[in-house]
Amino acid sequence: LGCSHASAARGVMSIFALVDCNNFYASCERVFNPRLEGKPIVVLSNNDGCVIARSNEAKKLGIPMGAPFFQWEKVCKQHKVNVFSSNYELYGDMSSRVMALLTEAWPDIEIYSIDEAFLLLDGCPENCVEFSLALRQKIKSCTGLPVSIGIAKTKTLAKIANFIAKNQTESGVFHLNDSNISILKTIPVEKIWGVGRRLAARLNDLKIFTAEELKNSDTKKLRKQFSVVMEKMIYELRGVSCLGLESVQPRKQIISSRSFGKLITSLSELEEAISHYAAIASEKLRSQHSLASGLVVFLQTNFFRKQDVQYQNSVCVPFPAATADTAYIIHIAKKCLQRLYRKGFRYHKTGIMLLNLIPDTVKQNDWLLPQSSARDTLMKTVDSINQEYGRNTVFYCAEGINPTWKIKSVFRSPRYTTRWNEILKVR
Ligand SMILES: [Mg+2]
């Protein structure tokens, strides 16, 4: 089963903390615009399609997660909801600030998502509640972001503790332990980490409605009906840790693609877009110290537009030797696109996928590729300039100077922390 029965038997208990930013995207918007304090906020997905984040005030108005914006535009106007396009550059930068503070405060960390991290607090010299209260205060004063911290013996329980911390405490910290474990009675199974709507329905059929009922279920019986994952979940609810911290594995493939802000017919605009995605993918590749052995380029029209003639195609090309050179990857991606392109269609999306990634330590040189140490130095220099001065400070001309195909984000706030010319102005 992989559970730490042995350590449990020895009486050594683990302590996990889950740190989660409250309404992360909405809170990032608020940090630089305090006028939004106490006001409803929604953040929209790419091309301003759906609601992907809501402040508590917006939740109270009944605006659901994932709702198409056009259906709620009226309500938003009526209640003066502050509407924002996604500002991923800002959210990404704020996230790395929070994660840096956490890493500084405690070394055993698993960054779980853009706004969540698990800490394994074993061996923490302080009382873990006091430690968490101080950490929360530090994150608030250094970044302006509110976080909630749930503490418990397992990751699954820490998730539940976080939910309680966020919704039922003033302090924003909750320690779920033997003395208050009966609170699991109030947690419906669909709130448990890893239980989706369908799994919840199947559990409900078995008359299991709450986390407590699941905790007290027969592990063997449920393992047979579901899987070993379910058995682990039950042990986790009982305080037996089955899921440890996971280290981040480098990705096996990298995809970079977006829908356009408008439909595109010309090859030159598509070439700019694919060059831009190729540059983004190559930068990601280098940041995880990998090389790609080949790529796929795809191109498609909008299948939801029944009135348009549809076309979709892709092409896969292996490289003569693995590489992370942006210029070379752009060059090949453009060649692929030229093969895919057919005149007369209205294109909606293109993208690139880098394949068969290998660590850059096993690099094999090939005279067909521009792989000199000078090229490596150039890539490193480009990456460090862009890290220091903001994304796209230096970029390839192939990506276009003033792209027309870029995604729609009409309501995006300034990228306060990563662009000098968008820095917060105090008048
Ligand atoms: Mg969150």
Coordinates of C-alpha atoms and ligand atoms in Angstrom, one line a residue:
L1 CA 0.0 0.0 0.0
G2 CA 2.9 2.3 0.5
C3 CA 1.6 3.8 3.7
S4 CA 3.8 4.7 6.5
H5 CA 2.4 2.0 8.8
A6 CA 5.9 1.4 10.1
S7 CA 6.4 5.0 11.2
A8 CA 2.9 5.1 12.6
A9 CA 3.7 2.0 14.6
R10 CA 6.8 3.6 15.9
G11 CA 4.7 6.5 17.1
V12 CA 6.3 8.9 14.6
M13 CA 3.6 11.1 13.2
S14 CA 4.0 13.3 10.2
I15 CA 2.6 16.8 10.1
F16 CA 1.6 18.3 6.8
A17 CA 0.6 21.9 6.2
L18 CA -1.3 23.0 3.0
V19 CA -0.8 26.7 2.2
D20 CA -3.3 28.0 -0.3
C21 CA -3.8 31.6 -1.4
N22 CA -7.4 32.8 -1.0
N23 CA -9.1 33.6 -4.3
F24 CA -5.7 33.9 -5.8
Y25 CA -6.2 35.8 -9.1
A26 CA -8.8 38.1 -7.6
S27 CA -6.4 38.8 -4.6
C28 CA -3.5 39.6 -7.0
E29 CA -5.7 42.2 -8.7
R30 CA -6.5 43.7 -5.3
V31 CA -2.9 44.0 -4.1
F32 CA -2.2 46.8 -6.6
N33 CA -5.6 48.3 -6.6
P34 CA -6.8 48.6 -2.9
R35 CA -10.0 50.3 -4.1
L36 CA -11.1 46.8 -5.0
E37 CA -11.1 45.9 -1.2
G38 CA -14.6 44.6 -0.3
K39 CA -15.8 44.8 -4.0
P40 CA -16.8 41.9 -6.2
I41 CA -14.1 40.8 -8.7
V42 CA -14.2 38.3 -11.5
V43 CA -11.3 37.2 -13.7
L44 CA -11.9 35.8 -17.2
S45 CA -10.2 33.0 -19.1
N46 CA -8.2 33.5 -22.4
N47 CA -10.1 35.6 -24.9
D48 CA -12.4 36.8 -22.1
G49 CA -14.5 33.6 -22.5
C50 CA -15.4 32.2 -19.0
V51 CA -15.2 33.2 -15.4
I52 CA -12.2 31.5 -13.9
A53 CA -11.8 33.3 -10.5
R54 CA -14.1 35.1 -8.2
S55 CA -13.7 37.2 -5.1
N56 CA -16.0 36.2 -2.1
E57 CA -18.3 39.1 -3.0
A58 CA -18.7 37.8 -6.5
K59 CA -19.4 34.3 -5.2
K60 CA -22.1 35.8 -3.1
L61 CA -23.8 37.3 -6.2
G62 CA -24.1 33.7 -7.4
I63 CA -21.8 34.0 -10.4
P64 CA -20.6 30.4 -10.9
M65 CA -17.1 29.1 -11.6
G66 CA -16.6 28.5 -15.4
A67 CA -19.7 30.5 -16.4
P68 CA -19.6 32.0 -19.9
F69 CA -19.0 35.7 -19.4
F70 CA -21.6 36.9 -21.9
Q71 CA -24.4 35.2 -19.9
W72 CA -23.4 37.2 -16.8
E73 CA -22.3 40.4 -18.3
K74 CA -25.7 42.1 -17.3
V75 CA -25.5 40.9 -13.7
C76 CA -21.9 42.2 -13.6
K77 CA -22.9 45.6 -14.9
Q78 CA -25.8 45.8 -12.5
H79 CA -23.8 45.0 -9.4
K80 CA -20.7 47.0 -10.5
V81 CA -18.5 43.8 -10.6
N82 CA -14.9 44.6 -11.4
V83 CA -14.1 42.4 -14.5
F84 CA -10.5 41.5 -15.4
S85 CA -8.9 39.6 -18.3
S86 CA -6.3 37.1 -17.1
N87 CA -3.0 38.7 -16.3
Y88 CA -0.9 35.6 -16.1
E89 CA 2.3 37.5 -16.0
L90 CA 1.2 39.2 -12.8
Y91 CA -0.2 36.0 -11.3
G92 CA 2.9 34.0 -12.2
D93 CA 5.2 36.5 -10.7
M94 CA 3.1 36.9 -7.5
S95 CA 3.1 33.1 -7.2
S96 CA 6.8 32.8 -7.4
R97 CA 7.1 35.4 -4.7
V98 CA 4.8 33.4 -2.4
M99 CA 6.7 30.2 -3.2
A100 CA 10.1 31.8 -2.5
L101 CA 8.9 32.9 0.9
L102 CA 7.6 29.4 1.7
T103 CA 10.9 27.8 0.5
E104 CA 12.8 30.3 2.6
A105 CA 10.7 29.5 5.7
W106 CA 10.7 25.7 5.4
P107 CA 12.8 23.4 3.1
D108 CA 10.5 20.4 2.8
I109 CA 8.0 21.8 0.2
E110 CA 6.0 20.5 -2.7
I111 CA 4.7 23.3 -4.9
Y112 CA 1.3 21.8 -5.9
S113 CA -0.2 24.5 -8.1
I114 CA 0.2 28.1 -8.9
D115 CA -1.3 29.1 -5.5
E116 CA -0.9 26.0 -3.3
A117 CA 2.0 24.2 -1.6
F118 CA 2.4 21.4 0.9
L119 CA 4.9 21.7 3.6
L120 CA 6.1 18.6 5.6
L121 CA 6.6 20.1 9.0
D122 CA 8.3 17.1 10.6
G123 CA 11.1 18.3 12.9
C124 CA 9.7 21.9 13.0
P125 CA 11.2 23.3 16.3
E126 CA 8.2 25.6 16.9
N127 CA 4.6 24.8 17.6
C128 CA 3.2 24.2 14.1
V129 CA 0.2 26.5 14.6
E130 CA 2.3 29.4 15.8
F131 CA 4.7 28.7 12.9
S132 CA 1.8 28.8 10.4
L133 CA 0.4 32.0 11.9
A134 CA 3.7 33.7 11.6
L135 CA 4.2 32.4 8.0
R136 CA 0.8 33.7 7.0
Q137 CA 1.6 37.1 8.5
K138 CA 4.9 37.2 6.6
I139 CA 3.3 36.3 3.3
K140 CA 0.7 39.0 3.9
S141 CA 3.2 41.7 4.7
C142 CA 5.7 40.8 1.9
T143 CA 3.2 40.2 -0.9
G144 CA -0.1 41.6 0.2
L145 CA -1.8 38.3 -0.5
P146 CA -4.0 36.5 2.1
V147 CA -3.4 32.7 2.5
S148 CA -5.0 30.0 4.5
I149 CA -3.1 27.2 6.1
G150 CA -4.5 23.8 7.0
I151 CA -2.5 21.5 9.3
A152 CA -3.0 17.7 9.8
K153 CA -1.3 14.3 9.9
T154 CA -1.9 13.6 6.2
K155 CA -2.1 15.5 2.9
T156 CA -5.7 14.6 2.5
L157 CA -6.6 15.9 6.0
A158 CA -4.5 19.0 5.5
K159 CA -6.6 19.8 2.4
I160 CA -9.8 19.5 4.5
A161 CA -8.1 21.5 7.3
N162 CA -7.4 24.2 4.7
F163 CA -11.0 24.3 3.6
I164 CA -12.0 24.8 7.3
A165 CA -9.3 27.4 7.8
K166 CA -10.5 29.4 4.8
N167 CA -14.3 29.3 5.6
Q168 CA -14.7 28.9 9.3
T169 CA -11.8 30.7 11.1
E170 CA -10.8 34.3 11.7
S171 CA -7.1 33.5 11.9
G172 CA -6.8 31.6 8.6
V173 CA -5.1 28.7 10.2
F174 CA -6.7 25.4 11.3
H175 CA -5.1 22.4 12.9
L176 CA -7.2 19.3 12.4
N177 CA -6.2 16.8 15.1
D178 CA -7.6 14.1 17.3
S179 CA -9.5 16.5 19.5
N180 CA -11.6 18.1 16.6
I181 CA -11.6 15.2 14.1
S182 CA -15.4 14.9 14.5
I183 CA -15.7 17.9 12.2
L184 CA -15.3 15.4 9.3
K185 CA -19.0 14.8 9.9
T186 CA -19.7 18.2 8.3
I187 CA -17.5 17.6 5.2
P188 CA -19.4 16.1 2.2
V189 CA -17.4 13.5 0.3
E190 CA -17.1 15.7 -2.8
K191 CA -15.0 18.1 -0.8
I192 CA -12.3 15.4 -0.2
W193 CA -9.1 15.8 -2.3
G194 CA -9.4 13.5 -5.3
V195 CA -13.2 12.9 -5.2
G196 CA -14.9 14.2 -8.3
R197 CA -18.6 14.5 -8.9
R198 CA -18.9 11.0 -10.4
L199 CA -17.0 9.3 -7.6
A200 CA -19.0 11.2 -5.1
A201 CA -22.2 9.9 -6.7
R202 CA -21.0 6.3 -6.5
L203 CA -20.1 6.8 -2.8
N204 CA -23.5 8.3 -2.2
D205 CA -25.1 5.2 -3.7
L206 CA -23.3 3.2 -1.0
K207 CA -24.8 5.6 1.6
I208 CA -21.4 7.2 2.2
F209 CA -22.1 11.0 2.3
T210 CA -19.5 12.5 4.6
A211 CA -15.8 12.3 5.1
E212 CA -16.4 10.7 8.5
E213 CA -18.5 8.0 6.9
L214 CA -15.8 7.3 4.4
K215 CA -13.2 7.2 7.1
N216 CA -15.1 4.6 8.9
S217 CA -15.8 2.4 5.8
D218 CA -14.3 -1.0 5.2
T219 CA -11.0 -0.5 3.4
K220 CA -10.9 -4.0 1.9
K221 CA -14.5 -3.8 0.6
L222 CA -14.0 -0.4 -1.0
R223 CA -10.7 -1.3 -2.5
K224 CA -12.5 -4.1 -4.3
Q225 CA -15.3 -1.8 -5.5
F226 CA -13.0 1.1 -6.4
S227 CA -9.2 0.8 -6.3
V228 CA -6.2 1.0 -4.2
V229 CA -6.4 4.8 -4.5
M230 CA -9.7 4.7 -2.6
E231 CA -8.1 2.5 0.1
K232 CA -5.3 5.0 0.5
M233 CA -7.8 7.8 0.7
I234 CA -9.5 6.1 3.7
Y235 CA -6.2 5.5 5.4
E236 CA -5.3 9.2 4.9
L237 CA -8.6 10.2 6.5
R238 CA -7.7 8.0 9.4
G239 CA -4.5 10.0 9.8
V240 CA -2.2 7.3 8.3
S241 CA 0.0 9.1 5.8
C242 CA 0.1 7.3 2.4
L243 CA 1.0 10.3 0.2
G244 CA 4.4 11.9 0.8
L245 CA 5.8 15.1 -0.7
E246 CA 6.4 14.8 -4.4
S247 CA 9.3 16.4 -6.1
V248 CA 8.7 18.1 -9.3
Q249 CA 9.5 15.9 -12.3
P250 CA 10.6 17.6 -15.5
R251 CA 7.8 17.5 -18.1
K252 CA 8.0 14.8 -20.8
Q253 CA 6.6 17.1 -23.4
I254 CA 6.0 20.8 -23.7
I255 CA 3.0 22.3 -25.5
S256 CA 2.6 25.9 -26.4
S257 CA -0.6 26.9 -28.2
R258 CA -3.4 29.4 -27.9
S259 CA -6.5 30.3 -29.8
F260 CA -6.2 33.6 -31.7
G261 CA -8.1 36.7 -30.7
K262 CA -9.7 36.7 -34.2
L263 CA -9.8 34.3 -37.1
I264 CA -6.7 34.4 -39.3
T265 CA -6.4 33.7 -43.0
S266 CA -2.8 34.8 -43.9
L267 CA 0.2 32.7 -43.7
S268 CA 2.5 35.5 -42.5
E269 CA 0.3 36.1 -39.4
L270 CA 0.3 32.3 -38.7
E271 CA 4.1 32.2 -39.0
E272 CA 4.4 35.0 -36.4
A273 CA 2.1 33.1 -34.0
I274 CA 3.9 29.7 -34.4
S275 CA 7.3 31.5 -34.0
H276 CA 6.1 33.0 -30.8
Y277 CA 4.8 29.7 -29.5
A278 CA 8.1 28.0 -30.5
A279 CA 10.0 30.7 -28.6
I280 CA 7.9 30.2 -25.5
A281 CA 8.2 26.4 -25.7
S282 CA 12.0 26.6 -26.2
E283 CA 12.4 28.8 -23.2
K284 CA 10.4 26.4 -21.0
L285 CA 12.6 23.6 -22.4
R286 CA 15.8 25.3 -21.3
S287 CA 14.3 26.3 -17.9
Q288 CA 13.8 22.6 -17.0
H289 CA 17.3 21.8 -18.5
S290 CA 16.0 19.6 -21.3
L291 CA 16.5 19.2 -25.0
A292 CA 13.8 18.2 -27.5
S293 CA 14.3 15.4 -30.0
G294 CA 11.5 16.6 -32.3
L295 CA 8.4 18.6 -32.7
V296 CA 4.7 18.5 -33.8
V297 CA 3.1 21.6 -35.3
F298 CA -0.7 21.7 -35.6
L299 CA -3.1 24.1 -37.3
Q300 CA -6.9 24.2 -37.1
T301 CA -10.1 26.2 -37.9
N302 CA -12.8 26.8 -35.4
F303 CA -15.1 23.7 -35.2
F304 CA -17.8 25.6 -33.4
R305 CA -18.3 27.8 -36.4
K306 CA -20.7 25.7 -38.4
Q307 CA -20.8 28.2 -41.2
D308 CA -17.1 27.9 -42.0
V309 CA -15.4 25.2 -44.0
Q310 CA -13.2 23.1 -41.6
Y311 CA -9.6 22.0 -41.8
Q312 CA -7.2 20.5 -39.3
N313 CA -3.8 19.0 -39.8
S314 CA -0.5 18.4 -38.1
V315 CA 3.0 17.3 -38.9
C316 CA 5.7 15.7 -36.8
V317 CA 9.4 16.3 -37.5
P318 CA 12.3 14.6 -35.7
F319 CA 15.5 16.7 -35.2
P320 CA 18.8 15.3 -36.4
A321 CA 20.1 15.8 -32.8
A322 CA 18.3 17.0 -29.6
T323 CA 18.3 20.7 -29.2
A324 CA 16.9 23.7 -27.2
D325 CA 18.0 26.4 -29.7
T326 CA 15.1 28.8 -30.2
A327 CA 16.2 29.9 -33.7
Y328 CA 16.5 26.4 -34.9
I329 CA 13.1 25.4 -33.4
I330 CA 11.4 28.4 -34.9
H331 CA 13.0 27.6 -38.3
I332 CA 11.6 24.0 -38.3
A333 CA 8.2 25.1 -36.9
K334 CA 7.8 27.6 -39.8
K335 CA 8.7 25.0 -42.3
C336 CA 6.1 22.7 -40.8
L337 CA 3.5 25.4 -40.9
Q338 CA 4.2 26.2 -44.6
R339 CA 3.5 22.5 -45.3
L340 CA 0.2 22.5 -43.4
Y341 CA -1.1 25.8 -44.6
R342 CA -4.0 25.8 -47.2
K343 CA -5.3 29.0 -48.6
G344 CA -9.0 30.0 -48.1
F345 CA -9.6 28.8 -44.5
R346 CA -10.2 30.9 -41.4
Y347 CA -7.8 29.7 -38.8
H348 CA -8.5 29.7 -35.1
K349 CA -5.6 28.0 -33.5
T350 CA -2.0 26.8 -34.1
G351 CA 0.5 25.3 -31.7
I352 CA 3.7 23.4 -31.2
M353 CA 4.6 20.4 -29.1
L354 CA 8.2 19.5 -28.3
L355 CA 8.7 15.8 -28.0
N356 CA 11.0 13.2 -26.5
L357 CA 12.7 15.5 -24.0
I358 CA 16.0 14.4 -22.6
P359 CA 18.2 16.1 -20.0
D360 CA 20.6 18.6 -21.4
T361 CA 23.5 16.8 -19.8
V362 CA 23.4 14.0 -22.4
K363 CA 23.8 16.4 -25.3
Q364 CA 25.3 14.9 -28.5
N365 CA 26.7 17.3 -30.9
D366 CA 25.8 17.2 -34.6
W367 CA 27.3 19.1 -37.4
L368 CA 23.8 19.6 -38.9
L369 CA 22.8 21.8 -35.9
P370 CA 24.0 25.1 -34.9
Q371 CA 25.3 23.7 -31.6
S372 CA 28.3 25.6 -30.6
S373 CA 29.1 26.8 -27.1
A374 CA 28.5 30.3 -28.5
R375 CA 24.8 29.4 -29.3
D376 CA 24.4 28.0 -25.8
T377 CA 25.8 31.3 -24.4
L378 CA 23.4 33.3 -26.6
M379 CA 20.4 31.3 -25.3
K380 CA 21.5 31.7 -21.7
T381 CA 22.0 35.5 -22.3
V382 CA 18.5 35.9 -23.9
D383 CA 16.9 33.9 -21.0
S384 CA 18.6 35.9 -18.3
I385 CA 17.8 39.3 -19.9
N386 CA 14.1 38.3 -20.2
Q387 CA 14.1 37.0 -16.6
E388 CA 15.7 40.3 -15.4
Y389 CA 13.7 42.8 -17.5
G390 CA 10.5 41.0 -18.2
R391 CA 9.3 38.5 -20.8
N392 CA 9.9 39.5 -24.5
T393 CA 12.4 42.2 -23.7
V394 CA 14.5 40.5 -26.4
F395 CA 12.6 38.4 -28.9
Y396 CA 12.9 37.0 -32.4
C397 CA 11.8 39.2 -35.2
A398 CA 9.9 36.2 -36.6
E399 CA 7.5 36.6 -33.7
G400 CA 6.3 39.9 -35.1
I401 CA 6.7 43.4 -33.7
N402 CA 3.0 44.3 -33.3
P403 CA 1.1 41.1 -33.4
T404 CA -2.5 41.2 -34.6
W405 CA -3.2 37.6 -33.7
K406 CA -2.7 38.0 -30.0
I407 CA -5.4 36.8 -27.6
K408 CA -8.1 39.2 -26.6
S409 CA -7.7 40.6 -23.1
V410 CA -9.7 43.8 -23.1
F411 CA -9.9 44.1 -19.3
R412 CA -6.3 43.1 -18.3
S413 CA -4.8 45.1 -15.5
P414 CA -1.2 46.4 -15.7
R415 CA 1.6 43.8 -15.3
Y416 CA 2.8 45.8 -12.2
T417 CA 5.7 43.6 -11.2
T418 CA 7.3 42.5 -14.5
R419 CA 7.1 45.6 -16.8
W420 CA 8.8 48.8 -15.9
N421 CA 6.4 50.9 -18.0
E422 CA 3.4 49.3 -16.2
I423 CA 4.7 49.9 -12.7
L424 CA 2.2 51.2 -10.1
K425 CA 1.9 54.9 -10.1
V426 CA 1.2 56.8 -6.9
R427 CA -0.3 60.3 -7.5
Ligands
MG1 MG -6.5 29.0 -3.8

